[in-house]
PDB file of C-alpha atoms in Angstrom:
ATOM      1  CA  MET S   1      37.856  13.454 -37.736  1.00  0.00           C
ATOM      2  CA  THR S   2      36.411  17.041 -37.764  1.00  0.00           C
ATOM      3  CA  ARG S   3      35.321  16.176 -41.562  1.00  0.00           C
ATOM      4  CA  TYR S   4      33.088  14.052 -40.084  1.00  0.00           C
ATOM      5  CA  ILE S   5      31.786  15.618 -37.372  1.00  0.00           C
ATOM      6  CA  LYS S   6      30.767  18.787 -39.829  1.00  0.00           C
ATOM      7  CA  LEU S   7      29.676  16.599 -42.344  1.00  0.00           C
ATOM      8  CA  LEU S   8      26.987  15.229 -39.902  1.00  0.00           C
ATOM      9  CA  ARG S   9      25.795  19.363 -39.080  1.00  0.00           C
ATOM     10  CA  PRO S  10      25.725  18.737 -35.759  1.00  0.00           C
ATOM     11  CA  GLN S  11      24.638  22.563 -35.443  1.00  0.00           C
ATOM     12  CA  GLN S  12      21.578  21.754 -36.516  1.00  0.00           C
ATOM     13  CA  TRP S  13      20.187  19.144 -33.870  1.00  0.00           C
ATOM     14  CA  ILE S  14      18.868  21.849 -32.024  1.00  0.00           C
ATOM     15  CA  LYS S  15      15.789  21.852 -34.272  1.00  0.00           C
ATOM     16  CA  ASN S  16      14.802  18.527 -32.369  1.00  0.00           C
ATOM     17  CA  VAL S  17      13.779  20.269 -29.975  1.00  0.00           C
ATOM     18  CA  PHE S  18      10.494  20.018 -30.774  1.00  0.00           C
ATOM     19  CA  ILE S  19      10.412  16.597 -29.875  1.00  0.00           C
ATOM     20  CA  PHE S  20      10.645  17.989 -25.743  1.00  0.00           C
ATOM     21  CA  ALA S  21       7.306  19.905 -26.535  1.00  0.00           C
ATOM     22  CA  GLY S  22       4.888  16.402 -25.825  1.00  0.00           C
ATOM     23  CA  LEU S  23       6.613  15.782 -22.879  1.00  0.00           C
ATOM     24  CA  ILE S  24       6.442  19.439 -21.543  1.00  0.00           C
ATOM     25  CA  PHE S  25       2.382  19.979 -22.494  1.00  0.00           C
ATOM     26  CA  SER S  26       1.517  16.069 -21.093  1.00  0.00           C
ATOM     27  CA  ARG S  27       3.377  16.472 -17.784  1.00  0.00           C
ATOM     28  CA  GLN S  28       5.249  13.734 -18.350  1.00  0.00           C
ATOM     29  CA  PHE S  29       8.687  15.399 -17.716  1.00  0.00           C
ATOM     30  CA  TYR S  30       8.587  14.718 -14.398  1.00  0.00           C
ATOM     31  CA  ASN S  31       8.528  10.371 -15.737  1.00  0.00           C
ATOM     32  CA  VAL S  32      12.108   9.296 -15.598  1.00  0.00           C
ATOM     33  CA  GLY S  33      11.151   6.435 -18.281  1.00  0.00           C
ATOM     34  CA  ASP S  34       9.279   9.289 -19.866  1.00  0.00           C
ATOM     35  CA  THR S  35      12.313  11.501 -20.117  1.00  0.00           C
ATOM     36  CA  LEU S  36      14.943   9.346 -20.872  1.00  0.00           C
ATOM     37  CA  SER S  37      12.497   7.436 -23.602  1.00  0.00           C
ATOM     38  CA  THR S  38      12.449  11.055 -25.133  1.00  0.00           C
ATOM     39  CA  ILE S  39      16.350  11.773 -24.746  1.00  0.00           C
ATOM     40  CA  TYR S  40      17.214   8.661 -26.434  1.00  0.00           C
ATOM     41  CA  ALA S  41      14.288   9.802 -28.840  1.00  0.00           C
ATOM     42  CA  PHE S  42      15.925  12.718 -29.648  1.00  0.00           C
ATOM     43  CA  LEU S  43      19.565  11.504 -30.035  1.00  0.00           C
ATOM     44  CA  VAL S  44      17.501   8.493 -32.885  1.00  0.00           C
ATOM     45  CA  PHE S  45      16.009  11.865 -34.666  1.00  0.00           C
ATOM     46  CA  SER S  46      19.582  13.013 -35.281  1.00  0.00           C
ATOM     47  CA  ALA S  47      21.156  10.498 -36.548  1.00  0.00           C
ATOM     48  CA  LEU S  48      18.121  10.317 -38.644  1.00  0.00           C
ATOM     49  CA  CYS S  49      18.629  14.095 -39.600  1.00  0.00           C
ATOM     50  CA  SER S  50      22.380  13.821 -40.398  1.00  0.00           C
ATOM     51  CA  GLY S  51      21.590  11.072 -42.916  1.00  0.00           C
ATOM     52  CA  VAL S  52      18.914  13.255 -44.524  1.00  0.00           C
ATOM     53  CA  TYR S  53      21.755  16.165 -44.451  1.00  0.00           C
ATOM     54  CA  VAL S  54      24.477  14.225 -45.990  1.00  0.00           C
ATOM     55  CA  LEU S  55      21.642  13.459 -48.873  1.00  0.00           C
ATOM     56  CA  ASN S  56      21.437  16.877 -49.164  1.00  0.00           C
ATOM     57  CA  ASP S  57      25.016  17.833 -49.773  1.00  0.00           C
ATOM     58  CA  ILE S  58      25.355  15.195 -52.051  1.00  0.00           C
ATOM     59  CA  LEU S  59      22.461  16.026 -54.465  1.00  0.00           C
ATOM     60  CA  ASP S  60      23.005  19.588 -53.856  1.00  0.00           C
ATOM     61  CA  PHE S  61      26.693  19.455 -55.122  1.00  0.00           C
ATOM     62  CA  GLU S  62      27.472  22.170 -57.369  1.00  0.00           C
ATOM     63  CA  GLU S  63      24.595  24.851 -55.783  1.00  0.00           C
ATOM     64  CA  ASP S  64      26.628  24.715 -52.867  1.00  0.00           C
ATOM     65  CA  LYS S  65      29.612  25.396 -54.300  1.00  0.00           C
ATOM     66  CA  VAL S  66      28.191  29.189 -55.500  1.00  0.00           C
ATOM     67  CA  HIS S  67      27.362  29.362 -51.573  1.00  0.00           C
ATOM     68  CA  PRO S  68      29.548  31.516 -49.019  1.00  0.00           C
ATOM     69  CA  ILE S  69      28.633  29.240 -45.685  1.00  0.00           C
ATOM     70  CA  LYS S  70      27.694  25.869 -47.987  1.00  0.00           C
ATOM     71  CA  ALA S  71      30.849  25.733 -50.019  1.00  0.00           C
ATOM     72  CA  LYS S  72      32.718  25.171 -46.512  1.00  0.00           C
ATOM     73  CA  ARG S  73      31.198  21.926 -46.248  1.00  0.00           C
ATOM     74  CA  PRO S  74      32.933  19.153 -46.596  1.00  0.00           C
ATOM     75  CA  VAL S  75      31.625  17.144 -50.064  1.00  0.00           C
ATOM     76  CA  ALA S  76      31.000  21.014 -51.758  1.00  0.00           C
ATOM     77  CA  ALA S  77      34.374  21.462 -50.540  1.00  0.00           C
ATOM     78  CA  GLY S  78      35.970  18.664 -51.779  1.00  0.00           C
ATOM     79  CA  GLU S  79      37.118  17.158 -48.666  1.00  0.00           C
ATOM     80  CA  ILE S  80      34.919  14.185 -48.565  1.00  0.00           C
ATOM     81  CA  GLY S  81      33.849  12.332 -51.819  1.00  0.00           C
ATOM     82  CA  ARG S  82      30.424  11.957 -52.607  1.00  0.00           C
ATOM     83  CA  ASN S  83      30.376   7.924 -52.358  1.00  0.00           C
ATOM     84  CA  LYS S  84      31.616   8.004 -49.579  1.00  0.00           C
ATOM     85  CA  ALA S  85      28.543  10.118 -48.189  1.00  0.00           C
ATOM     86  CA  TRP S  86      26.635   8.153 -49.483  1.00  0.00           C
ATOM     87  CA  VAL S  87      28.072   5.431 -47.670  1.00  0.00           C
ATOM     88  CA  ILE S  88      28.057   7.102 -44.558  1.00  0.00           C
ATOM     89  CA  SER S  89      24.000   8.866 -45.224  1.00  0.00           C
ATOM     90  CA  PHE S  90      22.824   5.004 -45.655  1.00  0.00           C
ATOM     91  CA  VAL S  91      24.689   3.512 -42.639  1.00  0.00           C
ATOM     92  CA  LEU S  92      23.205   7.063 -40.848  1.00  0.00           C
ATOM     93  CA  LEU S  93      19.403   6.825 -42.379  1.00  0.00           C
ATOM     94  CA  ILE S  94      19.638   2.786 -41.779  1.00  0.00           C
ATOM     95  CA  THR S  95      21.058   3.003 -37.878  1.00  0.00           C
ATOM     96  CA  SER S  96      18.669   5.442 -36.885  1.00  0.00           C
ATOM     97  CA  LEU S  97      15.522   3.593 -38.301  1.00  0.00           C
ATOM     98  CA  PHE S  98      16.735   0.597 -36.414  1.00  0.00           C
ATOM     99  CA  PHE S  99      16.316   2.229 -33.299  1.00  0.00           C
ATOM    100  CA  ALA S 100      13.656   3.182 -33.782  1.00  0.00           C
ATOM    101  CA  TRP S 101      12.021   0.576 -34.312  1.00  0.00           C
ATOM    102  CA  VAL S 102      13.501  -0.549 -31.072  1.00  0.00           C
ATOM    103  CA  LEU S 103      12.146   2.554 -28.925  1.00  0.00           C
ATOM    104  CA  ASN S 104       8.855   2.516 -30.297  1.00  0.00           C
ATOM    105  CA  GLU S 105       6.600   1.373 -33.274  1.00  0.00           C
ATOM    106  CA  ARG S 106       4.401   4.454 -33.769  1.00  0.00           C
ATOM    107  CA  PHE S 107       7.291   6.455 -33.661  1.00  0.00           C
ATOM    108  CA  LEU S 108       8.813   4.639 -36.374  1.00  0.00           C
ATOM    109  CA  TYR S 109       6.775   5.535 -38.185  1.00  0.00           C
ATOM    110  CA  ILE S 110       6.875   9.172 -37.809  1.00  0.00           C
ATOM    111  CA  CYS S 111      10.671   8.266 -38.882  1.00  0.00           C
ATOM    112  CA  LEU S 112       9.969   7.051 -42.060  1.00  0.00           C
ATOM    113  CA  ILE S 113       7.285   9.528 -43.048  1.00  0.00           C
ATOM    114  CA  TYR S 114       9.881  12.165 -42.381  1.00  0.00           C
ATOM    115  CA  THR S 115      12.543  10.510 -44.012  1.00  0.00           C
ATOM    116  CA  VAL S 116      10.831  10.085 -47.238  1.00  0.00           C
ATOM    117  CA  LEU S 117       9.513  13.632 -47.252  1.00  0.00           C
ATOM    118  CA  MET S 118      13.091  15.293 -47.016  1.00  0.00           C
ATOM    119  CA  ILE S 119      13.911  12.578 -49.810  1.00  0.00           C
ATOM    120  CA  LEU S 120      11.143  14.052 -52.145  1.00  0.00           C
ATOM    121  CA  TYR S 121      12.142  17.385 -51.339  1.00  0.00           C
ATOM    122  CA  SER S 122      15.779  17.118 -51.530  1.00  0.00           C
ATOM    123  CA  LEU S 123      14.398  14.933 -55.352  1.00  0.00           C
ATOM    124  CA  LYS S 124      11.756  17.543 -56.381  1.00  0.00           C
ATOM    125  CA  VAL S 125       9.869  19.651 -53.846  1.00  0.00           C
ATOM    126  CA  LYS S 126      12.511  22.413 -53.326  1.00  0.00           C
ATOM    127  CA  GLN S 127      11.873  23.142 -56.664  1.00  0.00           C
ATOM    128  CA  ILE S 128       7.955  23.871 -56.145  1.00  0.00           C
ATOM    129  CA  VAL S 129       7.099  27.433 -54.902  1.00  0.00           C
ATOM    130  CA  ILE S 130       4.915  27.327 -51.753  1.00  0.00           C
ATOM    131  CA  LEU S 131       4.661  23.801 -51.554  1.00  0.00           C
ATOM    132  CA  ASP S 132       9.262  23.950 -50.753  1.00  0.00           C
ATOM    133  CA  VAL S 133       8.506  25.937 -48.474  1.00  0.00           C
ATOM    134  CA  LEU S 134       5.687  24.084 -46.534  1.00  0.00           C
ATOM    135  CA  PHE S 135       7.534  19.957 -46.924  1.00  0.00           C
ATOM    136  CA  VAL S 136      10.512  21.241 -44.204  1.00  0.00           C
ATOM    137  CA  ALA S 137       7.929  23.358 -41.959  1.00  0.00           C
ATOM    138  CA  LEU S 138       6.209  19.746 -41.980  1.00  0.00           C
ATOM    139  CA  GLY S 139       9.790  17.802 -40.949  1.00  0.00           C
ATOM    140  CA  TYR S 140       8.953  20.336 -37.572  1.00  0.00           C
ATOM    141  CA  VAL S 141       5.660  19.417 -37.129  1.00  0.00           C
ATOM    142  CA  LEU S 142       6.803  15.629 -37.534  1.00  0.00           C
ATOM    143  CA  ARG S 143       9.401  16.133 -34.868  1.00  0.00           C
ATOM    144  CA  ALA S 144       6.554  17.051 -31.966  1.00  0.00           C
ATOM    145  CA  VAL S 145       4.326  14.192 -33.193  1.00  0.00           C
ATOM    146  CA  ALA S 146       7.495  12.011 -32.953  1.00  0.00           C
ATOM    147  CA  GLY S 147       8.438  13.296 -29.390  1.00  0.00           C
ATOM    148  CA  ALA S 148       4.044  12.459 -28.517  1.00  0.00           C
ATOM    149  CA  MET S 149       4.457   8.975 -30.362  1.00  0.00           C
ATOM    150  CA  VAL S 150       7.852   7.869 -28.791  1.00  0.00           C
ATOM    151  CA  ILE S 151       6.103   8.196 -24.702  1.00  0.00           C
ATOM    152  CA  ASP S 152       2.323   7.394 -26.391  1.00  0.00           C
ATOM    153  CA  VAL S 153       0.799  10.473 -25.226  1.00  0.00           C
ATOM    154  CA  GLU S 154      -2.079  12.945 -27.353  1.00  0.00           C
ATOM    155  CA  ILE S 155      -0.312  16.189 -28.943  1.00  0.00           C
ATOM    156  CA  SER S 156      -3.232  19.198 -28.713  1.00  0.00           C
ATOM    157  CA  SER S 157      -3.466  20.335 -32.124  1.00  0.00           C
ATOM    158  CA  TRP S 158      -3.431  23.972 -31.295  1.00  0.00           C
ATOM    159  CA  LEU S 159      -0.096  23.251 -30.374  1.00  0.00           C
ATOM    160  CA  LEU S 160       0.741  21.664 -33.825  1.00  0.00           C
ATOM    161  CA  LEU S 161      -0.600  24.362 -35.445  1.00  0.00           C
ATOM    162  CA  CYS S 162       1.600  26.594 -33.152  1.00  0.00           C
ATOM    163  CA  THR S 163       4.983  24.430 -34.191  1.00  0.00           C
ATOM    164  CA  LEU S 164       3.417  24.512 -38.284  1.00  0.00           C
ATOM    165  CA  LEU S 165       3.422  28.492 -37.971  1.00  0.00           C
ATOM    166  CA  LEU S 166       6.256  29.136 -36.000  1.00  0.00           C
ATOM    167  CA  ALA S 167       7.998  26.861 -39.025  1.00  0.00           C
ATOM    168  CA  LEU S 168       6.751  28.736 -41.302  1.00  0.00           C
ATOM    169  CA  PHE S 169       8.103  31.435 -40.000  1.00  0.00           C
ATOM    170  CA  LEU S 170      11.681  29.930 -39.621  1.00  0.00           C
ATOM    171  CA  VAL S 171      12.199  28.635 -43.396  1.00  0.00           C
ATOM    172  CA  LEU S 172      10.386  32.297 -44.993  1.00  0.00           C
ATOM    173  CA  SER S 173      12.682  33.794 -42.635  1.00  0.00           C
ATOM    174  CA  LYS S 174      15.753  32.183 -44.211  1.00  0.00           C
ATOM    175  CA  ARG S 175      14.577  32.634 -47.479  1.00  0.00           C
ATOM    176  CA  ARG S 176      14.220  36.136 -47.306  1.00  0.00           C
ATOM    177  CA  THR S 177      17.491  36.516 -45.848  1.00  0.00           C
ATOM    178  CA  GLU S 178      19.009  34.078 -48.441  1.00  0.00           C
ATOM    179  CA  ILE S 179      17.903  36.726 -50.949  1.00  0.00           C
ATOM    180  CA  VAL S 180      18.901  40.120 -49.470  1.00  0.00           C
ATOM    181  CA  THR S 181      22.622  38.687 -48.277  1.00  0.00           C
ATOM    182  CA  LEU S 182      23.031  36.650 -51.794  1.00  0.00           C
ATOM    183  CA  GLY S 183      22.038  38.928 -53.984  1.00  0.00           C
ATOM    184  CA  GLU S 184      21.826  37.552 -58.071  1.00  0.00           C
ATOM    185  CA  ASP S 185      23.671  35.031 -57.152  1.00  0.00           C
ATOM    186  CA  ALA S 186      20.686  33.509 -54.753  1.00  0.00           C
ATOM    187  CA  ILE S 187      19.307  31.791 -57.852  1.00  0.00           C
ATOM    188  CA  LYS S 188      22.033  30.262 -58.283  1.00  0.00           C
ATOM    189  CA  HIS S 189      21.930  28.847 -54.636  1.00  0.00           C
ATOM    190  CA  ARG S 190      18.548  28.064 -54.784  1.00  0.00           C
ATOM    191  CA  LYS S 191      16.654  28.416 -58.187  1.00  0.00           C
ATOM    192  CA  ILE S 192      13.379  28.105 -56.312  1.00  0.00           C
ATOM    193  CA  LEU S 193      14.359  31.794 -54.853  1.00  0.00           C
ATOM    194  CA  VAL S 194      13.276  33.485 -57.845  1.00  0.00           C
ATOM    195  CA  HIS S 195      10.102  32.870 -57.268  1.00  0.00           C
ATOM    196  CA  TYR S 196      10.093  34.792 -54.381  1.00  0.00           C
ATOM    197  CA  PRO S 197      10.486  38.925 -54.015  1.00  0.00           C
ATOM    198  CA  VAL S 198      11.393  40.424 -51.065  1.00  0.00           C
ATOM    199  CA  SER S 199       7.426  42.233 -51.094  1.00  0.00           C
ATOM    200  CA  LEU S 200       6.001  38.788 -51.323  1.00  0.00           C
ATOM    201  CA  LEU S 201       7.976  37.260 -48.504  1.00  0.00           C
ATOM    202  CA  ASN S 202       7.586  40.175 -46.055  1.00  0.00           C
ATOM    203  CA  GLN S 203       3.902  39.283 -46.197  1.00  0.00           C
ATOM    204  CA  MET S 204       3.749  35.896 -45.974  1.00  0.00           C
ATOM    205  CA  ILE S 205       6.408  36.269 -42.680  1.00  0.00           C
ATOM    206  CA  ALA S 206       3.962  39.057 -41.849  1.00  0.00           C
ATOM    207  CA  ILE S 207       0.330  36.741 -41.829  1.00  0.00           C
ATOM    208  CA  VAL S 208       2.172  33.440 -40.534  1.00  0.00           C
ATOM    209  CA  THR S 209       4.315  35.537 -37.163  1.00  0.00           C
ATOM    210  CA  SER S 210       0.074  37.071 -36.483  1.00  0.00           C
ATOM    211  CA  ALA S 211      -0.845  33.869 -37.333  1.00  0.00           C
ATOM    212  CA  CYS S 212       1.162  31.977 -34.827  1.00  0.00           C
ATOM    213  CA  ILE S 213       1.384  34.429 -31.773  1.00  0.00           C
ATOM    214  CA  VAL S 214      -2.379  34.280 -32.048  1.00  0.00           C
ATOM    215  CA  SER S 215      -2.968  30.289 -31.813  1.00  0.00           C
ATOM    216  CA  TYR S 216      -0.871  30.213 -29.129  1.00  0.00           C
ATOM    217  CA  CYS S 217      -2.511  32.587 -27.319  1.00  0.00           C
ATOM    218  CA  LEU S 218      -6.198  31.010 -27.804  1.00  0.00           C
ATOM    219  CA  TYR S 219      -4.409  27.414 -27.909  1.00  0.00           C
ATOM    220  CA  THR S 220      -3.489  28.312 -23.658  1.00  0.00           C
ATOM    221  CA  LEU S 221      -6.735  29.874 -22.841  1.00  0.00           C
ATOM    222  CA  ALA S 222      -9.040  26.873 -24.493  1.00  0.00           C
ATOM    223  CA  PRO S 223     -11.349  25.060 -22.924  1.00  0.00           C
ATOM    224  CA  GLU S 224      -9.167  21.959 -23.983  1.00  0.00           C
ATOM    225  CA  THR S 225      -6.435  23.359 -22.428  1.00  0.00           C
ATOM    226  CA  VAL S 226      -7.717  24.749 -19.155  1.00  0.00           C
ATOM    227  CA  THR S 227      -9.492  21.585 -18.863  1.00  0.00           C
ATOM    228  CA  LYS S 228      -6.919  18.536 -19.559  1.00  0.00           C
ATOM    229  CA  PHE S 229      -3.899  20.793 -16.945  1.00  0.00           C
ATOM    230  CA  ASN S 230      -6.687  22.514 -14.934  1.00  0.00           C
ATOM    231  CA  THR S 231      -5.005  26.589 -15.279  1.00  0.00           C
ATOM    232  CA  ARG S 232      -5.654  29.154 -17.059  1.00  0.00           C
ATOM    233  CA  ASN S 233      -2.389  30.178 -15.909  1.00  0.00           C
ATOM    234  CA  LEU S 234      -1.241  29.237 -19.329  1.00  0.00           C
ATOM    235  CA  ILE S 235      -1.677  33.277 -20.725  1.00  0.00           C
ATOM    236  CA  PHE S 236       1.552  34.127 -18.555  1.00  0.00           C
ATOM    237  CA  THR S 237       3.707  32.446 -20.878  1.00  0.00           C
ATOM    238  CA  VAL S 238       3.017  35.030 -23.720  1.00  0.00           C
ATOM    239  CA  PRO S 239       4.285  37.607 -23.272  1.00  0.00           C
ATOM    240  CA  PHE S 240       7.696  35.061 -23.505  1.00  0.00           C
ATOM    241  CA  VAL S 241       6.580  33.639 -26.903  1.00  0.00           C
ATOM    242  CA  ILE S 242       5.645  37.685 -27.869  1.00  0.00           C
ATOM    243  CA  TYR S 243       9.393  38.625 -27.405  1.00  0.00           C
ATOM    244  CA  GLY S 244      10.977  35.595 -29.290  1.00  0.00           C
ATOM    245  CA  VAL S 245       9.400  36.516 -32.394  1.00  0.00           C
ATOM    246  CA  PHE S 246       9.660  39.959 -32.263  1.00  0.00           C
ATOM    247  CA  ARG S 247      13.669  39.127 -31.566  1.00  0.00           C
ATOM    248  CA  TYR S 248      13.631  37.097 -34.477  1.00  0.00           C
ATOM    249  CA  LEU S 249      12.233  39.287 -36.741  1.00  0.00           C
ATOM    250  CA  TYR S 250      14.205  42.149 -36.178  1.00  0.00           C
ATOM    251  CA  ILE S 251      17.662  39.841 -36.626  1.00  0.00           C
ATOM    252  CA  THR S 252      15.955  38.961 -39.840  1.00  0.00           C
ATOM    253  CA  TYR S 253      15.470  41.892 -41.390  1.00  0.00           C
ATOM    254  CA  SER S 254      18.154  44.413 -39.213  1.00  0.00           C
ATOM    255  CA  LYS S 255      20.734  41.954 -38.941  1.00  0.00           C
ATOM    256  CA  LEU S 256      20.582  39.535 -41.791  1.00  0.00           C
ATOM    257  CA  LYS S 257      21.287  36.670 -40.397  1.00  0.00           C
ATOM    258  CA  ALA S 258      18.345  34.425 -40.490  1.00  0.00           C
ATOM    259  CA  ASP S 259      20.049  32.320 -43.409  1.00  0.00           C
ATOM    260  CA  VAL S 260      21.191  29.927 -40.142  1.00  0.00           C
ATOM    261  CA  PRO S 261      18.489  29.892 -37.677  1.00  0.00           C
ATOM    262  CA  GLU S 262      20.362  27.413 -35.235  1.00  0.00           C
ATOM    263  CA  LYS S 263      22.843  29.905 -35.477  1.00  0.00           C
ATOM    264  CA  ILE S 264      20.923  32.226 -34.062  1.00  0.00           C
ATOM    265  CA  MET S 265      19.554  29.904 -30.980  1.00  0.00           C
ATOM    266  CA  PHE S 266      24.029  29.520 -30.487  1.00  0.00           C
ATOM    267  CA  THR S 267      24.569  32.884 -30.489  1.00  0.00           C
ATOM    268  CA  ASP S 268      22.002  35.486 -29.790  1.00  0.00           C
ATOM    269  CA  VAL S 269      22.081  35.845 -25.713  1.00  0.00           C
ATOM    270  CA  PRO S 270      18.130  37.475 -25.642  1.00  0.00           C
ATOM    271  CA  LEU S 271      16.979  34.773 -27.435  1.00  0.00           C
ATOM    272  CA  GLN S 272      18.855  31.788 -25.484  1.00  0.00           C
ATOM    273  CA  ILE S 273      17.066  34.193 -22.702  1.00  0.00           C
ATOM    274  CA  CYS S 274      13.423  34.416 -23.533  1.00  0.00           C
ATOM    275  CA  LEU S 275      13.577  30.159 -24.633  1.00  0.00           C
ATOM    276  CA  VAL S 276      14.911  29.617 -21.084  1.00  0.00           C
ATOM    277  CA  LEU S 277      12.030  31.375 -19.294  1.00  0.00           C
ATOM    278  CA  TRP S 278       9.670  29.748 -21.405  1.00  0.00           C
ATOM    279  CA  VAL S 279       9.884  26.370 -20.940  1.00  0.00           C
ATOM    280  CA  VAL S 280      10.772  26.978 -17.258  1.00  0.00           C
ATOM    281  CA  SER S 281       7.261  29.012 -16.698  1.00  0.00           C
ATOM    282  CA  CYS S 282       5.814  26.803 -18.708  1.00  0.00           C
ATOM    283  CA  ILE S 283       7.032  23.583 -16.086  1.00  0.00           C
ATOM    284  CA  LEU S 284       5.887  25.278 -13.317  1.00  0.00           C
ATOM    285  CA  ILE S 285       2.835  26.483 -14.782  1.00  0.00           C
ATOM    286  CA  LEU S 286       1.891  22.686 -15.458  1.00  0.00           C
ATOM    287  CA  SER S 287       3.791  20.651 -13.034  1.00  0.00           C
TER     288      SER S 287
END
């Protein structure tokens, strides 16, 4: 049973917290119905992601065997056969899409778009420089959009921009850590890394982190934001965003642990505290 749980990668479901952005920034968190719908959406999207992860494990079977961590995944380690993994992936994808349709048709459309994008990524896009990181980052944006669709609310274009930039930061940090920690074996694990010298990744990370912080600051003070929430106090959440970004940069460059973003969220206490304080401050300001 343990190997099947590992196959689903439940630790990566933390990425799906972006689904709750629509609930928080539409101020619907006091609405029990919308809150429950968002929780259901989180579970459905998590099952969908697991289906995609299993598919990715099947397609990346050979590459994963040379990675010190991914070689322990059930498919790469030979604990679960690829034929059985195909069945599990198919069942997860079909079942999650069915429940997405039950929740909301527009939520289903986002889930379908996400599925198609990730399949394209696994089959071809992961070998196309720059486009590969953009596809992964768009997956995070679609999570935020999905959360808004399931409760039928609008989500600010500023917030979507911040999500995209933050996602790019996470993906680029992961790429950099893989290159630094794996050395020459990095290319065996992920062929596209040959096109990402560390100097280039450093520049790209600097650009997206700066743009992310500035975009969030502009979002908090944008006229439409102030009008929508009838407050300018969201600016007081900016220090949490700055600290969180800087803390992740520190982990990326000093501890070389950004190759597994979800592990950082589960193990780095300062980052956990920062995230909780940011969420609490947003809820209090928007209440």
